[in-house]
mmCIF file of C-alpha atoms in Angstrom:
data_model
loop_
_atom_site.group_PDB
_atom_site.id
_atom_site.type_symbol
_atom_site.label_atom_id
_atom_site.label_comp_id
_atom_site.label_asym_id
_atom_site.label_seq_id
_atom_site.Cartn_x
_atom_site.Cartn_y
_atom_site.Cartn_z
ATOM 1 C CA MET A 29 40.859 0.017 -61.576
ATOM 2 C CA ASN A 30 37.831 -2.738 -62.444
ATOM 3 C CA ILE A 31 38.256 -5.158 -59.307
ATOM 4 C CA THR A 32 36.374 -7.902 -59.759
ATOM 5 C CA PHE A 33 34.997 -9.851 -55.753
ATOM 6 C CA TYR A 34 34.798 -13.659 -57.299
ATOM 7 C CA SER A 35 32.900 -15.360 -54.442
ATOM 8 C CA ASN A 36 30.981 -16.752 -51.617
ATOM 9 C CA VAL A 37 31.079 -14.666 -48.680
ATOM 10 C CA THR A 38 32.443 -11.075 -49.785
ATOM 11 C CA THR A 39 29.766 -8.842 -49.877
ATOM 12 C CA LYS A 40 30.266 -4.849 -50.827
ATOM 13 C CA GLU A 41 29.125 -3.615 -47.107
ATOM 14 C CA GLU A 42 32.047 -5.711 -46.479
ATOM 15 C CA VAL A 43 34.687 -4.291 -49.001
ATOM 16 C CA LEU A 44 34.251 -1.363 -47.409
ATOM 17 C CA LYS A 45 33.937 -1.190 -44.329
ATOM 18 C CA TYR A 46 37.489 -1.869 -44.621
ATOM 19 C CA ILE A 47 38.389 -0.776 -47.402
ATOM 20 C CA PRO A 48 36.636 2.941 -47.799
ATOM 21 C CA GLN A 49 39.326 3.424 -50.230
ATOM 22 C CA LEU A 50 37.415 1.052 -52.913
ATOM 23 C CA SER A 51 34.315 4.075 -53.341
ATOM 24 C CA ALA A 52 36.430 5.760 -55.602
ATOM 25 C CA HIS A 53 37.411 1.757 -58.266
ATOM 26 C CA HIS A 54 34.732 -0.054 -60.715
ATOM 27 C CA VAL A 55 33.980 -3.563 -58.249
ATOM 28 C CA LYS A 56 31.839 -5.975 -59.156
ATOM 29 C CA PHE A 57 30.495 -8.436 -56.666
ATOM 30 C CA VAL A 58 30.372 -12.064 -57.853
ATOM 31 C CA LYS A 59 29.020 -16.067 -56.354
ATOM 32 C CA LEU A 60 31.602 -18.856 -57.467
ATOM 33 C CA SER A 61 28.555 -20.592 -58.565
ATOM 34 C CA ASP A 62 28.090 -17.884 -61.465
ATOM 35 C CA LYS A 63 31.557 -18.358 -63.559
ATOM 36 C CA LYS A 64 29.098 -17.127 -66.893
ATOM 37 C CA ARG A 65 28.856 -13.313 -65.551
ATOM 38 C CA LEU A 66 32.474 -13.088 -64.599
ATOM 39 C CA THR A 67 33.391 -14.626 -67.958
ATOM 40 C CA GLU A 68 31.181 -12.320 -70.303
ATOM 41 C CA GLU A 69 29.899 -9.147 -67.287
ATOM 42 C CA CYS A 70 34.046 -8.457 -65.879
ATOM 43 C CA LYS A 71 36.064 -9.014 -69.223
ATOM 44 C CA ASP A 72 37.863 -4.994 -67.930
ATOM 45 C CA THR A 73 38.682 -6.548 -64.463
ATOM 46 C CA GLU A 74 42.032 -5.636 -64.098
ATOM 47 C CA ILE A 75 42.268 -7.754 -60.177
ATOM 48 C CA LEU A 76 40.701 -10.948 -59.466
ATOM 49 C CA PHE A 77 39.638 -10.951 -55.460
ATOM 50 C CA VAL A 78 38.628 -14.843 -55.350
ATOM 51 C CA ASP A 79 37.618 -17.153 -52.834
ATOM 52 C CA ALA A 80 39.933 -19.355 -51.396
ATOM 53 C CA MET A 81 37.763 -22.051 -52.193
ATOM 54 C CA GLY A 82 36.821 -21.221 -55.668
ATOM 55 C CA THR A 83 38.031 -22.391 -59.310
ATOM 56 C CA VAL A 84 40.038 -19.911 -61.569
ATOM 57 C CA ASP A 85 40.461 -21.933 -64.639
ATOM 58 C CA ARG A 86 42.856 -22.012 -67.600
ATOM 59 C CA GLU A 87 38.979 -20.167 -69.458
ATOM 60 C CA THR A 88 38.486 -18.267 -66.963
ATOM 61 C CA ILE A 89 42.272 -16.435 -66.856
ATOM 62 C CA SER A 90 41.843 -16.106 -71.074
ATOM 63 C CA ALA A 91 38.484 -14.380 -71.271
ATOM 64 C CA LEU A 92 39.994 -12.115 -68.065
ATOM 65 C CA ALA A 93 42.052 -10.486 -71.525
ATOM 66 C CA ASP A 94 43.011 -7.012 -69.084
ATOM 67 C CA LEU A 95 43.882 -9.076 -65.453
ATOM 68 C CA LYS A 96 46.861 -7.343 -63.729
ATOM 69 C CA LEU A 97 46.822 -9.549 -60.654
ATOM 70 C CA ILE A 98 45.378 -12.741 -59.553
ATOM 71 C CA GLN A 99 44.693 -12.988 -55.601
ATOM 72 C CA SER A 100 42.998 -15.441 -53.208
ATOM 73 C CA GLU A 101 40.909 -13.467 -50.442
ATOM 74 C CA GLY A 102 42.308 -16.400 -47.962
ATOM 75 C CA VAL A 103 46.047 -18.496 -47.767
ATOM 76 C CA GLY A 104 45.309 -21.171 -50.015
ATOM 77 C CA TYR A 105 44.323 -21.185 -53.504
ATOM 78 C CA GLN A 106 44.389 -24.802 -55.401
ATOM 79 C CA GLY A 107 41.564 -23.430 -57.529
ATOM 80 C CA VAL A 108 43.908 -21.242 -59.018
ATOM 81 C CA ASP A 109 45.529 -22.558 -62.601
ATOM 82 C CA VAL A 110 48.929 -21.459 -61.434
ATOM 83 C CA SER A 111 50.884 -22.806 -64.033
ATOM 84 C CA TYR A 112 48.149 -21.168 -66.799
ATOM 85 C CA ALA A 113 48.614 -17.713 -64.920
ATOM 86 C CA ILE A 114 51.884 -17.360 -65.387
ATOM 87 C CA GLN A 115 52.061 -18.466 -68.711
ATOM 88 C CA LYS A 116 50.150 -15.403 -69.450
ATOM 89 C CA GLY A 117 52.754 -12.925 -67.045
ATOM 90 C CA ILE A 118 49.674 -13.032 -64.575
ATOM 91 C CA PRO A 119 51.100 -12.504 -61.216
ATOM 92 C CA VAL A 120 49.272 -14.778 -58.358
ATOM 93 C CA CYS A 121 49.046 -13.997 -54.481
ATOM 94 C CA ASN A 122 47.626 -15.044 -51.592
ATOM 95 C CA ASN A 123 47.525 -13.736 -47.698
ATOM 96 C CA LYS A 124 50.058 -15.733 -46.132
ATOM 97 C CA GLY A 125 50.159 -16.480 -42.891
ATOM 98 C CA VAL A 126 47.045 -14.195 -42.162
ATOM 99 C CA ASN A 127 44.898 -17.119 -40.373
ATOM 100 C CA ASP A 128 48.342 -18.285 -37.917
ATOM 101 C CA THR A 129 47.213 -17.441 -34.995
ATOM 102 C CA ALA A 130 43.602 -18.009 -35.212
ATOM 103 C CA VAL A 131 44.129 -21.183 -37.004
ATOM 104 C CA ALA A 132 46.812 -22.964 -34.323
ATOM 105 C CA GLU A 133 44.444 -21.139 -31.301
ATOM 106 C CA ASP A 134 40.973 -23.777 -33.218
ATOM 107 C CA ALA A 135 43.869 -26.395 -33.275
ATOM 108 C CA LEU A 136 43.999 -26.271 -29.696
ATOM 109 C CA LEU A 137 40.436 -25.744 -28.814
ATOM 110 C CA LEU A 138 40.199 -28.777 -31.177
ATOM 111 C CA MET A 139 43.080 -31.106 -29.048
ATOM 112 C CA LEU A 140 41.399 -29.967 -25.335
ATOM 113 C CA ALA A 141 37.719 -30.829 -26.743
ATOM 114 C CA CYS A 142 38.732 -34.032 -27.510
ATOM 115 C CA LEU A 143 40.893 -34.580 -24.634
ATOM 116 C CA LYS A 144 38.449 -33.344 -22.016
ATOM 117 C CA ASN A 145 35.777 -35.392 -24.244
ATOM 118 C CA MET A 146 33.843 -31.938 -24.175
ATOM 119 C CA ILE A 147 30.834 -32.897 -26.249
ATOM 120 C CA THR A 148 29.801 -36.115 -23.829
ATOM 121 C CA GLY A 149 30.259 -33.857 -20.904
ATOM 122 C CA HIS A 150 28.785 -31.902 -23.142
ATOM 123 C CA GLN A 151 25.442 -33.502 -23.267
ATOM 124 C CA SER A 152 25.716 -35.117 -20.470
ATOM 125 C CA MET A 153 24.199 -32.765 -18.892
ATOM 126 C CA TYR A 154 21.113 -31.846 -20.917
ATOM 127 C CA ASP A 155 20.643 -35.446 -20.231
ATOM 128 C CA GLY A 156 20.395 -35.512 -15.929
ATOM 129 C CA ARG A 157 24.235 -38.192 -16.545
ATOM 130 C CA GLN A 158 26.981 -35.613 -15.005
ATOM 131 C CA LEU A 159 27.212 -37.711 -11.980
ATOM 132 C CA GLU A 160 27.962 -41.031 -14.814
ATOM 133 C CA VAL A 161 30.766 -39.192 -16.715
ATOM 134 C CA LYS A 162 31.833 -37.854 -13.978
ATOM 135 C CA LYS A 163 32.800 -40.832 -12.407
ATOM 136 C CA ALA A 164 33.527 -42.118 -15.323
ATOM 137 C CA SER A 165 35.919 -39.766 -15.824
ATOM 138 C CA PHE A 166 38.607 -39.327 -12.578
ATOM 139 C CA GLY A 167 41.515 -40.563 -12.651
ATOM 140 C CA VAL A 168 41.263 -41.095 -16.182
ATOM 141 C CA ILE A 169 41.724 -37.750 -18.322
ATOM 142 C CA LYS A 170 44.458 -36.783 -19.188
ATOM 143 C CA GLU A 171 46.838 -32.700 -19.675
ATOM 144 C CA LEU A 172 48.239 -32.193 -22.626
ATOM 145 C CA SER A 173 51.126 -31.749 -20.316
ATOM 146 C CA GLN A 174 50.798 -35.532 -20.897
ATOM 147 C CA CYS A 175 51.337 -35.797 -24.862
ATOM 148 C CA THR A 176 52.833 -35.929 -27.450
ATOM 149 C CA VAL A 177 51.632 -33.569 -30.863
ATOM 150 C CA GLY A 178 53.101 -34.399 -34.546
ATOM 151 C CA LEU A 179 52.687 -31.531 -36.426
ATOM 152 C CA ILE A 180 52.917 -32.702 -40.158
ATOM 153 C CA GLY A 181 53.871 -29.975 -41.655
ATOM 154 C CA PHE A 182 55.502 -26.271 -40.752
ATOM 155 C CA GLY A 183 54.129 -23.436 -42.301
ATOM 156 C CA ASP A 184 52.826 -20.294 -40.353
ATOM 157 C CA ILE A 185 50.045 -22.278 -39.082
ATOM 158 C CA ALA A 186 52.012 -25.399 -37.219
ATOM 159 C CA ARG A 187 54.979 -22.852 -35.870
ATOM 160 C CA VAL A 188 52.489 -21.137 -34.222
ATOM 161 C CA THR A 189 50.061 -24.362 -32.617
ATOM 162 C CA ALA A 190 53.786 -25.741 -31.713
ATOM 163 C CA LYS A 191 54.002 -22.406 -29.556
ATOM 164 C CA TYR A 192 50.492 -23.223 -28.104
ATOM 165 C CA CYS A 193 51.772 -26.420 -27.204
ATOM 166 C CA ASN A 194 54.685 -26.011 -25.456
ATOM 167 C CA ALA A 195 53.484 -23.429 -23.636
ATOM 168 C CA LEU A 196 50.978 -26.025 -21.823
ATOM 169 C CA GLY A 197 53.896 -28.180 -21.735
ATOM 170 C CA ALA A 198 53.209 -30.452 -24.645
ATOM 171 C CA ARG A 199 55.879 -31.854 -26.523
ATOM 172 C CA VAL A 200 56.407 -31.478 -29.964
ATOM 173 C CA ILE A 201 57.962 -33.623 -32.787
ATOM 174 C CA TYR A 202 57.178 -32.630 -36.769
ATOM 175 C CA THR A 203 57.725 -33.597 -40.234
ATOM 176 C CA ASN A 204 57.883 -32.038 -43.586
ATOM 177 C CA ARG A 205 59.352 -31.684 -46.767
ATOM 178 C CA THR A 206 61.658 -29.825 -45.413
ATOM 179 C CA ARG A 207 63.464 -29.892 -42.489
ATOM 180 C CA TYR A 208 64.040 -26.632 -41.071
ATOM 181 C CA LYS A 209 67.063 -26.906 -38.137
ATOM 182 C CA GLU A 210 67.379 -23.719 -37.891
ATOM 183 C CA LEU A 211 63.659 -23.236 -36.781
ATOM 184 C CA GLU A 212 64.301 -26.397 -33.631
ATOM 185 C CA ARG A 213 65.074 -24.186 -31.452
ATOM 186 C CA GLN A 214 62.951 -21.238 -31.677
ATOM 187 C CA TYR A 215 59.717 -23.495 -31.521
ATOM 188 C CA ASN A 216 61.411 -26.347 -29.693
ATOM 189 C CA VAL A 217 60.200 -28.952 -31.155
ATOM 190 C CA ALA A 218 61.691 -32.261 -33.221
ATOM 191 C CA TYR A 219 61.987 -33.713 -36.141
ATOM 192 C CA CYS A 220 61.182 -37.028 -37.670
ATOM 193 C CA ASN A 221 59.945 -39.490 -40.020
ATOM 194 C CA MET A 222 55.933 -40.110 -40.518
ATOM 195 C CA ASP A 223 55.825 -43.089 -39.481
ATOM 196 C CA GLU A 224 57.104 -42.487 -36.343
ATOM 197 C CA LEU A 225 55.713 -38.885 -36.100
ATOM 198 C CA LEU A 226 52.195 -41.210 -36.422
ATOM 199 C CA GLY A 227 53.065 -43.829 -33.965
ATOM 200 C CA ARG A 228 54.359 -41.272 -31.144
ATOM 201 C CA SER A 229 51.542 -38.641 -31.409
ATOM 202 C CA ASP A 230 48.725 -38.350 -29.069
ATOM 203 C CA PHE A 231 47.620 -36.064 -31.877
ATOM 204 C CA VAL A 232 48.528 -36.006 -35.321
ATOM 205 C CA SER A 233 47.824 -32.283 -36.594
ATOM 206 C CA LEU A 234 47.654 -31.795 -40.217
ATOM 207 C CA HIS A 235 49.163 -28.315 -41.568
ATOM 208 C CA VAL A 236 49.563 -29.210 -45.408
ATOM 209 C CA ALA A 237 47.827 -27.508 -48.198
ATOM 210 C CA VAL A 238 46.314 -30.162 -50.704
ATOM 211 C CA THR A 239 47.853 -30.986 -53.336
ATOM 212 C CA ASP A 240 48.880 -34.536 -56.150
ATOM 213 C CA ASP A 241 50.494 -35.939 -52.942
ATOM 214 C CA THR A 242 48.412 -35.567 -50.419
ATOM 215 C CA ARG A 243 45.279 -34.853 -51.411
ATOM 216 C CA GLY A 244 43.047 -38.369 -48.909
ATOM 217 C CA MET A 245 46.748 -38.785 -47.218
ATOM 218 C CA VAL A 246 44.894 -39.704 -44.094
ATOM 219 C CA ASP A 247 44.167 -43.424 -45.287
ATOM 220 C CA PRO A 248 43.735 -46.609 -44.139
ATOM 221 C CA SER A 249 47.210 -46.820 -44.066
ATOM 222 C CA PHE A 250 47.527 -43.594 -42.834
ATOM 223 C CA LEU A 251 44.887 -44.173 -39.563
ATOM 224 C CA SER A 252 46.842 -47.535 -38.526
ATOM 225 C CA LYS A 253 49.969 -46.248 -37.967
ATOM 226 C CA MET A 254 48.243 -44.123 -35.114
ATOM 227 C CA LYS A 255 48.130 -45.604 -32.337
ATOM 228 C CA LYS A 256 44.790 -46.300 -30.655
ATOM 229 C CA ASP A 257 43.883 -43.778 -27.994
ATOM 230 C CA ALA A 258 45.599 -40.831 -30.830
ATOM 231 C CA TYR A 259 43.435 -38.055 -31.840
ATOM 232 C CA LEU A 260 43.198 -36.613 -35.363
ATOM 233 C CA ILE A 261 43.223 -32.566 -35.889
ATOM 234 C CA ASN A 262 42.483 -31.012 -38.774
ATOM 235 C CA THR A 263 42.112 -27.471 -39.444
ATOM 236 C CA SER A 264 43.718 -27.852 -43.150
ATOM 237 C CA ARG A 265 41.640 -29.051 -46.011
ATOM 238 C CA GLY A 266 38.636 -31.980 -45.661
ATOM 239 C CA GLU A 267 40.449 -33.016 -48.814
ATOM 240 C CA LEU A 268 43.309 -34.670 -47.241
ATOM 241 C CA VAL A 269 41.214 -37.278 -45.523
ATOM 242 C CA ASN A 270 39.351 -39.917 -46.229
ATOM 243 C CA ASN A 271 36.300 -39.636 -44.831
ATOM 244 C CA GLU A 272 35.668 -43.990 -45.244
ATOM 245 C CA ALA A 273 38.365 -44.508 -44.192
ATOM 246 C CA LEU A 274 37.833 -41.847 -40.434
ATOM 247 C CA LEU A 275 34.435 -43.137 -40.330
ATOM 248 C CA ASN A 276 35.450 -46.771 -40.262
ATOM 249 C CA ALA A 277 39.533 -46.423 -37.486
ATOM 250 C CA LEU A 278 36.129 -44.382 -35.475
ATOM 251 C CA LEU A 279 33.551 -47.476 -35.469
ATOM 252 C CA SER A 280 36.289 -49.866 -34.977
ATOM 253 C CA GLY A 281 38.389 -48.045 -32.495
ATOM 254 C CA ASP A 282 41.918 -48.327 -33.974
ATOM 255 C CA ILE A 283 41.887 -43.818 -32.950
ATOM 256 C CA ALA A 284 40.260 -42.607 -30.109
ATOM 257 C CA GLY A 285 39.178 -39.693 -31.634
ATOM 258 C CA ALA A 286 38.702 -36.017 -34.048
ATOM 259 C CA GLY A 287 38.743 -32.736 -34.481
ATOM 260 C CA LEU A 288 37.083 -31.331 -38.032
ATOM 261 C CA ASP A 289 37.342 -28.116 -38.258
ATOM 262 C CA VAL A 290 36.771 -29.124 -41.939
ATOM 263 C CA ILE A 291 35.544 -31.830 -44.431
ATOM 264 C CA ALA A 292 35.062 -32.597 -47.428
ATOM 265 C CA PRO A 293 32.838 -32.019 -50.217
ATOM 266 C CA GLU A 294 32.245 -28.387 -48.443
ATOM 267 C CA PRO A 295 29.553 -27.018 -48.368
ATOM 268 C CA VAL A 296 29.290 -30.135 -45.457
ATOM 269 C CA GLU A 297 25.434 -31.845 -45.991
ATOM 270 C CA LYS A 298 23.620 -33.820 -43.720
ATOM 271 C CA ASP A 299 24.201 -37.494 -45.870
ATOM 272 C CA ASN A 300 27.692 -36.946 -45.280
ATOM 273 C CA ILE A 301 29.303 -40.409 -43.797
ATOM 274 C CA LEU A 302 30.929 -38.883 -40.817
ATOM 275 C CA LEU A 303 28.438 -37.243 -40.421
ATOM 276 C CA ASP A 304 27.692 -40.452 -38.392
ATOM 277 C CA ALA A 305 25.601 -41.106 -35.387
ATOM 278 C CA ARG A 306 26.890 -43.838 -34.112
ATOM 279 C CA ILE A 307 30.852 -42.069 -33.868
ATOM 280 C CA LYS A 308 29.263 -38.175 -32.469
ATOM 281 C CA ASP A 309 30.214 -38.651 -29.233
ATOM 282 C CA LYS A 310 34.226 -39.353 -30.659
ATOM 283 C CA LEU A 311 34.150 -36.590 -32.481
ATOM 284 C CA VAL A 312 34.627 -32.762 -31.946
ATOM 285 C CA LEU A 313 34.163 -30.324 -34.987
ATOM 286 C CA THR A 314 34.008 -26.705 -36.067
ATOM 287 C CA PRO A 315 32.780 -25.914 -39.158
ATOM 288 C CA HIS A 316 35.572 -24.598 -40.888
ATOM 289 C CA ILE A 317 35.487 -21.215 -38.935
ATOM 290 C CA ALA A 318 38.787 -21.900 -37.479
ATOM 291 C CA GLY A 319 40.629 -19.093 -39.368
ATOM 292 C CA ILE A 320 38.253 -16.325 -39.830
ATOM 293 C CA THR A 321 38.261 -14.195 -36.745
ATOM 294 C CA ASN A 322 38.148 -9.987 -36.846
ATOM 295 C CA LEU A 323 41.633 -9.858 -36.555
ATOM 296 C CA THR A 324 42.205 -12.443 -39.518
ATOM 297 C CA VAL A 325 39.752 -10.379 -41.729
ATOM 298 C CA GLN A 326 41.027 -6.885 -40.739
ATOM 299 C CA LYS A 327 44.490 -8.558 -42.199
ATOM 300 C CA ILE A 328 43.359 -10.251 -45.124
ATOM 301 C CA TYR A 329 41.959 -6.337 -46.532
ATOM 302 C CA ARG A 330 45.299 -4.124 -45.342
ATOM 303 C CA ASN A 331 47.166 -7.253 -47.364
ATOM 304 C CA MET A 332 44.539 -6.565 -50.491
ATOM 305 C CA TRP A 333 44.202 -2.462 -49.656
ATOM 306 C CA GLU A 334 48.501 -3.172 -50.311
ATOM 307 C CA ASN A 335 48.353 -4.686 -53.765
ATOM 308 C CA ILE A 336 46.111 -3.167 -55.266
ATOM 309 C CA GLN A 337 48.158 -0.105 -54.559
ATOM 310 C CA ARG A 338 51.742 -1.695 -55.476
ATOM 311 C CA ILE A 339 49.253 -2.932 -58.569
ATOM 312 C CA MET A 340 48.991 1.522 -59.653
ATOM 313 C CA ASN A 341 52.173 2.141 -58.383
ATOM 314 C CA GLY A 342 54.138 -0.591 -60.536
ATOM 315 C CA ARG A 343 55.597 -1.794 -57.215
ATOM 316 C CA PRO A 344 56.823 -5.556 -55.990
ATOM 317 C CA LEU A 345 53.509 -7.894 -54.821
ATOM 318 C CA ILE A 346 53.769 -9.117 -51.168
ATOM 319 C CA ASN A 347 51.908 -13.220 -50.882
ATOM 320 C CA ARG A 348 52.862 -13.494 -54.878
ATOM 321 C CA VAL A 349 52.588 -17.642 -54.713
ATOM 322 C CA ASP A 350 53.952 -18.104 -58.446
#
């Protein structure tokens, strides 16, 4: 098979470590910035694995006439022109669910770090202000068991997040385009509409894909409906958040803080407005690493190899999104 990895992070060494069988195939590696090379030098590509942040547009699909599969290396596939792929008869797959436990762990980490005011506490130790911060924290810090966690979206990651929050005694509510009545008892969650969720939640955690409807959904109106002592948690995509709106809400005290694994645009540069020093003590940040644990990577490559074999043997593919 002719296989191409269109990615900024995937390397030959890594691929052969997890899928040694690929040494018997023709495998190429192309950076996302080198679309011209992809369309001109990889015309014989039969299977295209694309970085979850990558773009596979109509022009690219047309140039790769032998394509039998487009698969996201991760869960996201918003950069793939799925409609055009369908027209061309090319299946599109992702790695649904591979990072559910990893991202849910990060969401929980961000919640706890916000609750414990970890950024200020960490810095206070270096500044010699331990007693000052300890005294200011006395009787103030809440436990997660005293909180209501609101999940926007209720897919794989949100469901694991609900389990983890339940384990620590939190009340969990959710909103979603589709209500999952049959799952509410299993995950100990209650359904409500968006406005009710924003008004009740101590943590509002985003678990939706980027679409025309969700892009920039965290806007001034959204933030104004949150409690002033509530926190925003985003482990999904930075594009869900209007950065200026979040900055203003943090500066004005309209919300207490935020825990973010993702900020748009990526890569995050020093001049991103959310890296404003004035809100440094109100933000807990992880550098978009929530879903790239060792276990997640093992699952990703296992799924990739499974679909390669299914293409070769003419069997139905797993995790189709088309």
